[in-house]
């Protein structure tokens, strides 16, 4: 079979009506080739899920045609559903059924004959590595194992076309690699065609063909190299004196002709407007510049980043006091901190300290214990044992006023969706004891600094993800805290908004604010001054990104592959751990 | 203070912007007002009956005419055979059958002064309360007939009667009882719903953590959460009081000061219970379930529809912990009896005690259920 | 071949649902704990049988007649008489709710009995609870007239009543309110169990995203519906059996109709209730909203508009019309008849037909509204 397995012509789909009407797909035409992995790439809300649902007949298009394996979806959706495998974003695993029972259910539903089951089960279980946990309830599996089980259920009767909707969301880097290995194995051995959607730009490189979706439109299709190729000669790595990368990045990004400047390890990755290296001479004597290989993300940014936008002005970050006295004093100190829920140990004797004015990252897969640690630091959870101090006090026992020195921004949007932007700001300002002229000043500052003035009266719940995140950060900074806690602040935010966000963090850190941030994006870890990697409640490594990479390289026989990125280091660290209590102990 | 006002303002905006919260605050009270106002009544205004007149004489016809003249009784059938009685009653076609024996006229006219003439009444007892009420209505019509008969026949005077008068509700209208009770029940529903949902909603939406990391003291947060329940409770209760007086015509004899004192104490107790549920629940669904599990027993064991005195002793003890029990006595006392502080003091102090206990428990739970 | 595949899919769905029921304590709680709890609560908490009525007696001057009357009150099972020295004292006791009513026998009670056109005695009841007040006054009148009959008989003079009503109450001669409340409670219970159970489980599949994965398999909508209906039907019938057992043993309600008619009618009603729940959750797709709607549209009406507690004939015409839309109404009529009267076909058949129509309607609508698409 050589023709396309999936064809869409001028596909349109909208939801809702009146004020809330939203166009999900706006004239999408594309073809998905056979026998390869095609990546459907785009930020959140770009229409990926809608397209997937149209492709299996769960939705009907408003206009345009879509056909799958030569069958038209509007009339033959039943036949299509029998021939394709579809794994929705939240795959329908029954969490109170065991792995085996879930497989049985989907085998019954897909009509897999009884006599073929033992063999098929064995193949799938060995492929996914779930063989040892067949009796475990699906709800007790880790995020990665759940996705693998979902995939196994979809593959019970090998489909000709496999549609995977963001299979790697919420999955730790190790499981993500395994999922990719499985998918690539299917394509190679069984000549399966796969359409896979993802918001991770680094995954694009693994696809044979990439479709870039943005705001309901296809803005490019081709092999990943076709996105990065035009940037050949425009990507450079600029290295400066150690510990000076952040100011270096700030200055580079303000330089004319620089399209994008991004921290990468100790260096700054620069994309220029034309094939000309950035001017390093005004940056200092020890600054050097070397050309680098363009990647998909460079291409993505180049295509989508607006050309005119000025970096947000964060200078008037009205601070009441300069950084905490003595720049080397520890802003956060954690000593043998443990937390147990019943017999489950979520955090196991973790110790680290964060210096004032530092950006400190807490890294780990879902369930590694980073959110629990984070919540203990904020005083939201009492520790089982150990000691911790934030700005010199334990927030759980400290008087309420001590909490006025910290700012907090949680994983999910945690402002009042029903309140308008200004109402939210006003409420949190008052809650922190601001009032009168000072409150008005601060709100004015927040609306300006976060470019929210136009949306001041909009209901927060209706804002796009990027704006919500700005609002959340504005609220957390309204009272000019000394320490800022950020729990997975960028999850679900598209790459452009993510960059802008980190721009602000950098500016804050330069202003002397201490920032503690948790993330599972390995790439973001590069932006931190220092970081701690957690797994199964324990601290695996601590240090600057470079130190951690060095540490992994130096460990005898630890790394089986090259250690170029933090992700490699992370995987090496996880694999080097003793096997007792593997990371699948607890979901979330 | 400034912070508490900010909290209260925020609670109100959040409450009325949330579709689900709006729904549970507005719809159930309306439905209950309509249903209880119109459907809940133990009074019968249509007693269907059949007549089996085996006598046919003028006296029998005069007696039956009294039934036909009553607005409450509705004659459905005149039957001719004994076995028709069972058919009509069994099928629920009529509630009762009046049977007049062949020598009725003779008994009444001939040998008066000895045994009275008999009117047989057969009542469908499947709903025993209805049967009892119907029986009483029949007795009233017969007594009325007797008086007329004695007067018309010049038989001297009637047998001595016991005059029964009902104070506070002379016509014994069930509606007065139910609608005044509704002031209590609705206040409870609204106050519970508003407060029980409030913490759970914040937990579900993830805003609760954000609130806890602010310098607000848990007691301040608690007051902020309690105020909307109190204010909305007073508002809706006032609406129901107004509807009871203006729309349903229930007399309001006593003083509003007593009513509102009781209302405030009761609301504090209800809000405390709501906040307890709210502190325990992790999701709105759990909060809803908890509210339901609290409300149904609270409504049943309050004396709202059936008297507490009829319950078995151990169940009666249980009702002592029920704030609605005391409040209903206060509301009905103020509305119908015109009771004042001195009479209702014994209802008010238990309410105050329950309020104190539930609010303290809520504060404790609130602080200790952060993990 | 195709039939066999369909058979296997259905079995797979049934097994899944059953395992979920076993592992999720909340369905078991709704099916078994909730009915038992409600039955106990209502069975003991709701009673219209007045006992130990606190009646005050004010005897201004002792006399033979007065003490005869007092002994009448003392012997009655309904009363718990208390004595007061003055009307004033009795009056304030009534205001304090220490007594439910009082009777005043004036100083010239004996004289008044003889005199024409004079009321010899007066009874005052607290009318706030109209129904209880009516019962109280009926019992007081009962004691009075019994006493009067005896009084007149001993004196063998004076007038008597020309006509006396002789009442026979069928089906429940001792007028135990429990006999009529418990069958009604079974209906409220089954409504709650049936509608709430299915309203929540279907909405749960929407919420957890499991339905999206189901819909793209070759499974048919009929199989999905049957896969939901059958397990909860079994669960609901189990709850019903438990409730009936409690009614017969704990509350001693007689079952005069035949057992199999009871089973058949319960099945029809349960189908209607489950259908209603399915319909709600298919339309709302959200557990919270489904639960709310199920409570508001099934529980409250079953409680108030089914004739379980309040007489339908006495409601305003508009409300009466609404009661016809409520499945519980028909089932209350059937159950009260089956338990207390027997197999009265003239009543059972039309009501059962109405239940069947509602079951078909709700299930049919569910089938029509459930789509193999997400919108």
Tab-separated table of C-alpha atoms in Angstrom, chain A residues 91-404:
chain	number	residue	atom	x	y	z
A	91	UNK	CA	-7.377	6.482	27.310
A	92	UNK	CA	-10.489	4.783	28.624
A	93	UNK	CA	-8.823	2.431	31.023
A	94	UNK	CA	-11.137	1.258	33.743
A	95	UNK	CA	-9.094	2.129	36.779
A	96	UNK	CA	-10.847	-0.306	39.058
A	97	UNK	CA	-10.125	-3.177	36.680
A	98	UNK	CA	-6.798	-4.978	36.604
A	99	UNK	CA	-4.416	-4.934	33.663
A	100	UNK	CA	-5.590	-8.384	32.620
A	101	UNK	CA	-9.279	-7.472	33.002
A	102	UNK	CA	-8.841	-4.377	30.871
A	103	UNK	CA	-7.211	-6.490	28.173
A	104	UNK	CA	-10.034	-9.040	28.384
A	105	UNK	CA	-12.664	-6.340	28.042
A	106	UNK	CA	-11.115	-4.811	24.947
A	107	UNK	CA	-10.450	-8.251	23.462
A	108	UNK	CA	-14.158	-9.026	23.867
A	109	UNK	CA	-15.181	-5.709	22.397
A	110	UNK	CA	-12.855	-6.012	19.421
A	111	UNK	CA	-13.848	-9.604	18.836
A	112	UNK	CA	-10.432	-11.185	19.295
A	113	UNK	CA	-11.062	-14.950	19.190
A	114	UNK	CA	-10.365	-16.777	22.452
A	115	UNK	CA	-7.771	-19.111	20.974
A	116	UNK	CA	-5.665	-16.220	19.679
A	117	UNK	CA	-5.601	-14.435	22.997
A	118	UNK	CA	-2.795	-16.177	24.905
A	119	UNK	CA	-0.333	-15.545	22.125
A	120	UNK	CA	-1.417	-11.976	21.500
A	121	UNK	CA	-1.449	-11.115	25.188
A	122	UNK	CA	2.032	-12.539	25.621
A	123	UNK	CA	3.342	-10.526	22.702
A	124	UNK	CA	1.790	-7.272	23.894
A	125	UNK	CA	2.774	-7.759	27.515
A	126	UNK	CA	6.361	-8.444	26.659
A	127	UNK	CA	6.441	-5.532	24.256
A	128	UNK	CA	5.089	-3.137	26.877
A	129	UNK	CA	6.858	-4.698	29.827
A	130	UNK	CA	3.571	-5.058	31.703
A	131	UNK	CA	3.913	-8.815	32.112
A	132	UNK	CA	4.843	-8.551	35.777
A	133	UNK	CA	1.866	-6.451	36.779
A	134	UNK	CA	-1.070	-8.191	35.038
A	135	UNK	CA	-2.958	-8.477	38.320
A	136	UNK	CA	-2.537	-4.868	39.350
A	137	UNK	CA	-5.453	-2.449	39.109
A	138	UNK	CA	-5.019	-0.016	36.257
A	139	UNK	CA	-5.563	2.892	38.624
A	140	UNK	CA	-2.448	1.875	40.545
A	141	UNK	CA	-0.148	2.043	37.537
A	142	UNK	CA	2.201	4.931	36.927
A	143	UNK	CA	1.393	7.388	34.163
A	144	UNK	CA	3.768	5.703	31.740
A	145	UNK	CA	2.431	2.223	32.437
A	146	UNK	CA	-1.128	3.420	31.969
A	147	UNK	CA	-0.241	4.767	28.552
A	148	UNK	CA	1.461	1.497	27.622
A	149	UNK	CA	-1.579	-0.479	28.758
A	150	UNK	CA	-3.812	1.829	26.737
A	151	UNK	CA	-1.625	1.183	23.746
A	152	UNK	CA	-1.756	-2.574	24.322
A	153	UNK	CA	-5.574	-2.455	24.478
A	154	UNK	CA	-5.648	-0.555	21.191
A	155	UNK	CA	-3.329	-3.066	19.552
A	156	UNK	CA	-5.195	-6.233	20.544
A	157	UNK	CA	-6.302	-6.646	16.956
A	158	UNK	CA	-3.426	-5.110	15.006
A	159	UNK	CA	-4.937	-2.072	13.262
A	160	UNK	CA	-3.774	-0.858	9.877
A	161	UNK	CA	-3.719	2.706	11.099
A	162	UNK	CA	-2.909	3.683	14.658
A	163	UNK	CA	-4.023	7.091	15.930
A	164	UNK	CA	-2.391	8.249	19.140
A	165	UNK	CA	-3.590	11.469	20.748
A	166	UNK	CA	-0.790	12.949	22.875
A	167	UNK	CA	0.371	9.585	24.217
A	168	UNK	CA	3.380	11.086	25.987
A	169	UNK	CA	1.637	13.720	28.081
A	170	UNK	CA	2.269	13.258	31.781
A	171	UNK	CA	4.764	10.487	31.163
A	172	UNK	CA	8.293	10.532	32.568
A	173	UNK	CA	11.226	10.712	30.129
A	174	UNK	CA	12.111	7.058	30.534
A	175	UNK	CA	8.590	5.815	29.747
A	176	UNK	CA	8.424	8.303	26.931
A	177	UNK	CA	11.450	6.724	25.310
A	178	UNK	CA	9.943	3.291	25.747
A	179	UNK	CA	6.654	4.352	24.192
A	180	UNK	CA	8.533	5.669	21.200
A	181	UNK	CA	10.514	2.468	20.944
A	182	UNK	CA	7.260	0.473	20.866
A	183	UNK	CA	5.688	2.717	18.252
A	184	UNK	CA	8.755	2.614	16.040
A	185	UNK	CA	8.901	-1.160	16.407
A	186	UNK	CA	5.304	-1.424	15.207
A	187	UNK	CA	6.054	0.617	12.147
A	188	UNK	CA	9.169	-1.346	11.288
A	189	UNK	CA	7.971	-4.877	12.024
A	190	UNK	CA	4.257	-4.711	11.256
A	191	UNK	CA	4.298	-1.953	8.634
A	192	UNK	CA	1.705	-0.104	10.638
A	193	UNK	CA	0.857	3.502	9.811
A	194	UNK	CA	0.843	5.798	12.811
A	195	UNK	CA	-0.502	9.296	13.302
A	196	UNK	CA	0.685	10.695	16.605
A	197	UNK	CA	-0.089	14.077	18.088
A	198	UNK	CA	2.187	15.784	20.562
A	199	UNK	CA	3.029	19.131	22.069
A	200	UNK	CA	6.654	18.167	22.734
A	201	UNK	CA	8.732	19.679	20.015
A	202	UNK	CA	11.694	17.366	20.550
A	203	UNK	CA	9.486	14.426	19.578
A	204	UNK	CA	9.030	15.860	16.133
A	205	UNK	CA	12.548	14.762	15.292
A	206	UNK	CA	11.518	11.142	15.702
A	207	UNK	CA	8.752	11.347	13.093
A	208	UNK	CA	9.151	10.569	9.417
A	209	UNK	CA	6.736	13.306	8.493
A	210	UNK	CA	5.534	16.271	10.526
A	211	UNK	CA	2.327	18.258	10.229
A	212	UNK	CA	2.520	21.558	12.081
A	213	UNK	CA	-0.879	22.736	13.288
A	214	UNK	CA	-1.453	26.197	14.686
A	215	UNK	CA	-4.783	27.792	15.564
A	216	UNK	CA	-6.701	25.280	13.499
A	217	UNK	CA	-4.595	25.615	10.373
A	218	UNK	CA	-1.823	23.554	8.878
A	219	UNK	CA	1.195	25.813	8.663
A	220	UNK	CA	3.619	23.288	7.353
A	221	UNK	CA	4.080	19.649	6.446
A	222	UNK	CA	7.207	17.727	5.611
A	223	UNK	CA	10.065	15.755	7.156
A	224	UNK	CA	11.446	17.356	10.345
A	225	UNK	CA	14.593	18.364	8.505
A	226	UNK	CA	12.528	20.523	6.168
A	227	UNK	CA	11.643	22.677	9.171
A	228	UNK	CA	15.167	23.046	10.440
A	229	UNK	CA	16.986	23.137	7.095
A	230	UNK	CA	16.185	26.805	6.280
A	231	UNK	CA	17.945	27.735	9.521
A	232	UNK	CA	21.225	26.243	8.557
A	233	UNK	CA	23.899	28.808	9.318
A	234	UNK	CA	21.587	30.870	11.526
A	235	UNK	CA	22.005	28.932	14.791
A	236	UNK	CA	24.902	29.582	17.162
A	237	UNK	CA	26.043	28.660	20.628
A	238	UNK	CA	27.460	31.594	22.575
A	239	UNK	CA	29.554	30.789	25.599
A	240	UNK	CA	30.623	33.281	28.218
A	241	UNK	CA	32.258	33.257	31.633
A	242	UNK	CA	30.725	30.722	34.034
A	243	UNK	CA	27.830	31.998	36.120
A	244	UNK	CA	27.170	34.848	33.686
A	245	UNK	CA	24.920	33.051	31.212
A	246	UNK	CA	21.724	34.785	32.313
A	247	UNK	CA	22.890	38.377	31.760
A	248	UNK	CA	24.488	37.162	28.572
A	249	UNK	CA	21.194	35.785	27.346
A	250	UNK	CA	19.377	38.990	28.286
A	251	UNK	CA	21.810	41.101	26.354
A	252	UNK	CA	21.859	38.795	23.352
A	253	UNK	CA	18.080	38.762	23.070
A	254	UNK	CA	18.045	42.569	22.947
A	255	UNK	CA	20.577	42.621	20.138
A	256	UNK	CA	19.177	43.541	16.729
A	257	UNK	CA	19.198	40.660	14.290
A	258	UNK	CA	18.786	38.073	17.037
A	259	UNK	CA	15.572	36.170	16.553
A	260	UNK	CA	15.763	34.043	19.656
A	261	UNK	CA	18.154	33.497	22.546
A	262	UNK	CA	17.764	30.539	24.835
A	263	UNK	CA	19.808	29.063	27.670
A	264	UNK	CA	21.278	25.682	26.849
A	265	UNK	CA	23.627	24.240	29.393
A	266	UNK	CA	26.306	26.811	30.081
A	267	UNK	CA	25.812	28.396	26.714
A	268	UNK	CA	23.179	30.537	25.061
A	269	UNK	CA	21.575	29.174	21.893
A	270	UNK	CA	20.985	31.985	19.462
A	271	UNK	CA	18.903	32.022	16.291
A	272	UNK	CA	19.586	34.974	14.038
A	273	UNK	CA	17.461	36.628	11.386
A	274	UNK	CA	20.014	36.058	8.676
A	275	UNK	CA	23.013	33.789	8.291
A	276	UNK	CA	25.220	36.043	10.362
A	277	UNK	CA	26.711	35.312	13.759
A	278	UNK	CA	25.660	37.579	16.627
A	279	UNK	CA	28.069	40.325	17.485
A	280	UNK	CA	30.088	39.048	20.424
A	281	UNK	CA	32.555	41.872	20.756
A	282	UNK	CA	30.456	44.179	22.952
A	283	UNK	CA	29.685	41.279	25.255
A	284	UNK	CA	33.113	40.942	26.759
A	285	UNK	CA	36.469	39.372	26.025
A	286	UNK	CA	35.746	35.819	27.145
A	287	UNK	CA	32.590	35.452	25.084
A	288	UNK	CA	32.909	33.096	22.128
A	289	UNK	CA	30.477	32.042	19.459
A	290	UNK	CA	30.254	28.764	17.536
A	291	UNK	CA	27.801	27.643	14.841
A	292	UNK	CA	25.369	24.891	15.863
A	293	UNK	CA	23.097	22.346	14.182
A	294	UNK	CA	19.546	23.683	13.809
A	295	UNK	CA	16.772	21.565	15.343
A	296	UNK	CA	13.041	21.344	14.869
A	297	UNK	CA	12.311	23.706	17.743
A	298	UNK	CA	14.416	26.421	16.127
A	299	UNK	CA	12.294	26.049	13.038
A	300	UNK	CA	9.096	26.105	15.026
A	301	UNK	CA	10.053	29.284	16.852
A	302	UNK	CA	11.218	30.912	13.692
A	303	UNK	CA	7.888	30.245	12.018
A	304	UNK	CA	5.621	31.172	14.892
A	305	UNK	CA	7.359	33.841	16.920
A	306	UNK	CA	5.914	37.232	16.088
A	307	UNK	CA	8.555	39.436	14.578
A	308	UNK	CA	7.512	42.669	16.172
A	309	UNK	CA	7.023	41.747	19.800
A	310	UNK	CA	9.347	43.433	22.235
A	311	UNK	CA	10.507	41.455	25.231
A	312	UNK	CA	8.162	42.219	28.104
A	313	UNK	CA	9.440	45.052	30.220
A	314	UNK	CA	9.955	43.729	33.689
A	315	UNK	CA	12.260	46.392	35.001
A	316	UNK	CA	9.786	48.233	37.181
A	317	UNK	CA	9.608	45.201	39.434
A	318	UNK	CA	8.866	47.372	42.409
A	319	UNK	CA	10.719	45.694	45.245
A	320	UNK	CA	10.276	46.707	48.812
A	321	UNK	CA	13.671	45.545	49.868
A	322	UNK	CA	16.728	44.294	48.090
A	323	UNK	CA	17.620	40.620	48.213
A	324	UNK	CA	17.648	39.057	51.664
A	325	UNK	CA	20.606	40.230	53.737
A	326	UNK	CA	23.776	38.421	52.854
A	327	UNK	CA	23.495	37.146	49.315
A	328	UNK	CA	24.892	33.768	50.270
A	329	UNK	CA	22.350	33.116	53.039
A	330	UNK	CA	20.106	30.165	52.375
A	331	UNK	CA	16.588	31.247	51.517
A	332	UNK	CA	15.247	27.727	51.772
A	333	UNK	CA	16.732	24.959	53.810
A	334	UNK	CA	15.526	21.374	53.840
A	335	UNK	CA	17.042	18.809	56.150
A	336	UNK	CA	16.100	15.118	56.084
A	337	UNK	CA	12.559	15.926	55.132
A	338	UNK	CA	10.210	12.922	54.908
A	339	UNK	CA	6.546	12.475	54.239
A	340	UNK	CA	4.618	9.237	54.557
A	341	UNK	CA	0.991	8.627	53.623
A	342	UNK	CA	0.121	5.464	55.482
A	343	UNK	CA	2.704	2.923	54.444
A	344	UNK	CA	3.644	4.827	51.330
A	345	UNK	CA	6.707	7.033	51.548
A	346	UNK	CA	6.239	9.968	49.206
A	347	UNK	CA	9.349	11.867	50.255
A	348	UNK	CA	12.256	10.061	51.822
A	349	UNK	CA	14.811	12.047	53.867
A	350	UNK	CA	15.443	14.762	51.296
A	351	UNK	CA	17.974	17.497	52.059
A	352	UNK	CA	18.942	20.517	49.981
A	353	UNK	CA	19.282	24.243	50.317
A	354	UNK	CA	18.520	27.169	48.033
A	355	UNK	CA	20.535	30.360	48.155
A	356	UNK	CA	18.876	33.729	48.037
A	357	UNK	CA	18.461	35.070	44.526
A	358	UNK	CA	18.846	31.678	42.920
A	359	UNK	CA	16.577	29.868	40.455
A	360	UNK	CA	16.337	26.371	41.873
A	361	UNK	CA	14.646	23.543	39.997
A	362	UNK	CA	13.049	20.486	41.510
A	363	UNK	CA	12.942	17.828	38.822
A	364	UNK	CA	11.354	14.444	38.589
A	365	UNK	CA	8.765	12.275	36.899
A	366	UNK	CA	5.158	12.242	38.028
A	367	UNK	CA	5.025	10.638	41.433
A	368	UNK	CA	8.659	11.315	42.226
A	369	UNK	CA	7.643	13.340	45.261
A	370	UNK	CA	8.435	16.809	44.007
A	371	UNK	CA	4.929	18.173	44.433
A	372	UNK	CA	4.743	16.728	47.949
A	373	UNK	CA	8.060	18.386	48.834
A	374	UNK	CA	6.829	21.586	47.319
A	375	UNK	CA	3.603	21.534	49.321
A	376	UNK	CA	5.499	20.917	52.533
A	377	UNK	CA	7.717	23.906	51.824
A	378	UNK	CA	4.670	26.115	51.321
A	379	UNK	CA	3.208	24.948	54.614
A	380	UNK	CA	0.312	23.164	52.943
A	381	UNK	CA	1.339	19.733	54.240
A	382	UNK	CA	2.876	18.850	57.565
A	383	UNK	CA	6.096	16.831	57.175
A	384	UNK	CA	6.257	13.439	58.876
A	385	UNK	CA	9.817	14.085	59.991
A	386	UNK	CA	12.759	16.317	59.217
A	387	UNK	CA	13.257	20.038	59.334
A	388	UNK	CA	12.621	22.782	56.864
A	389	UNK	CA	12.849	26.528	56.866
A	390	UNK	CA	11.733	29.078	54.316
A	391	UNK	CA	13.101	32.570	54.841
A	392	UNK	CA	14.135	31.372	58.274
A	393	UNK	CA	10.778	29.956	59.415
A	394	UNK	CA	8.582	26.886	58.983
A	395	UNK	CA	5.565	28.277	57.204
A	396	UNK	CA	3.217	25.792	58.768
A	397	UNK	CA	4.008	26.961	62.271
A	398	UNK	CA	5.021	30.528	61.523
A	399	UNK	CA	2.642	33.403	62.132
A	400	UNK	CA	0.461	34.192	59.147
A	401	UNK	CA	2.463	37.335	58.403
A	402	UNK	CA	5.492	35.216	57.473
A	403	UNK	CA	3.507	33.895	54.536
A	404	UNK	CA	3.418	37.426	53.151
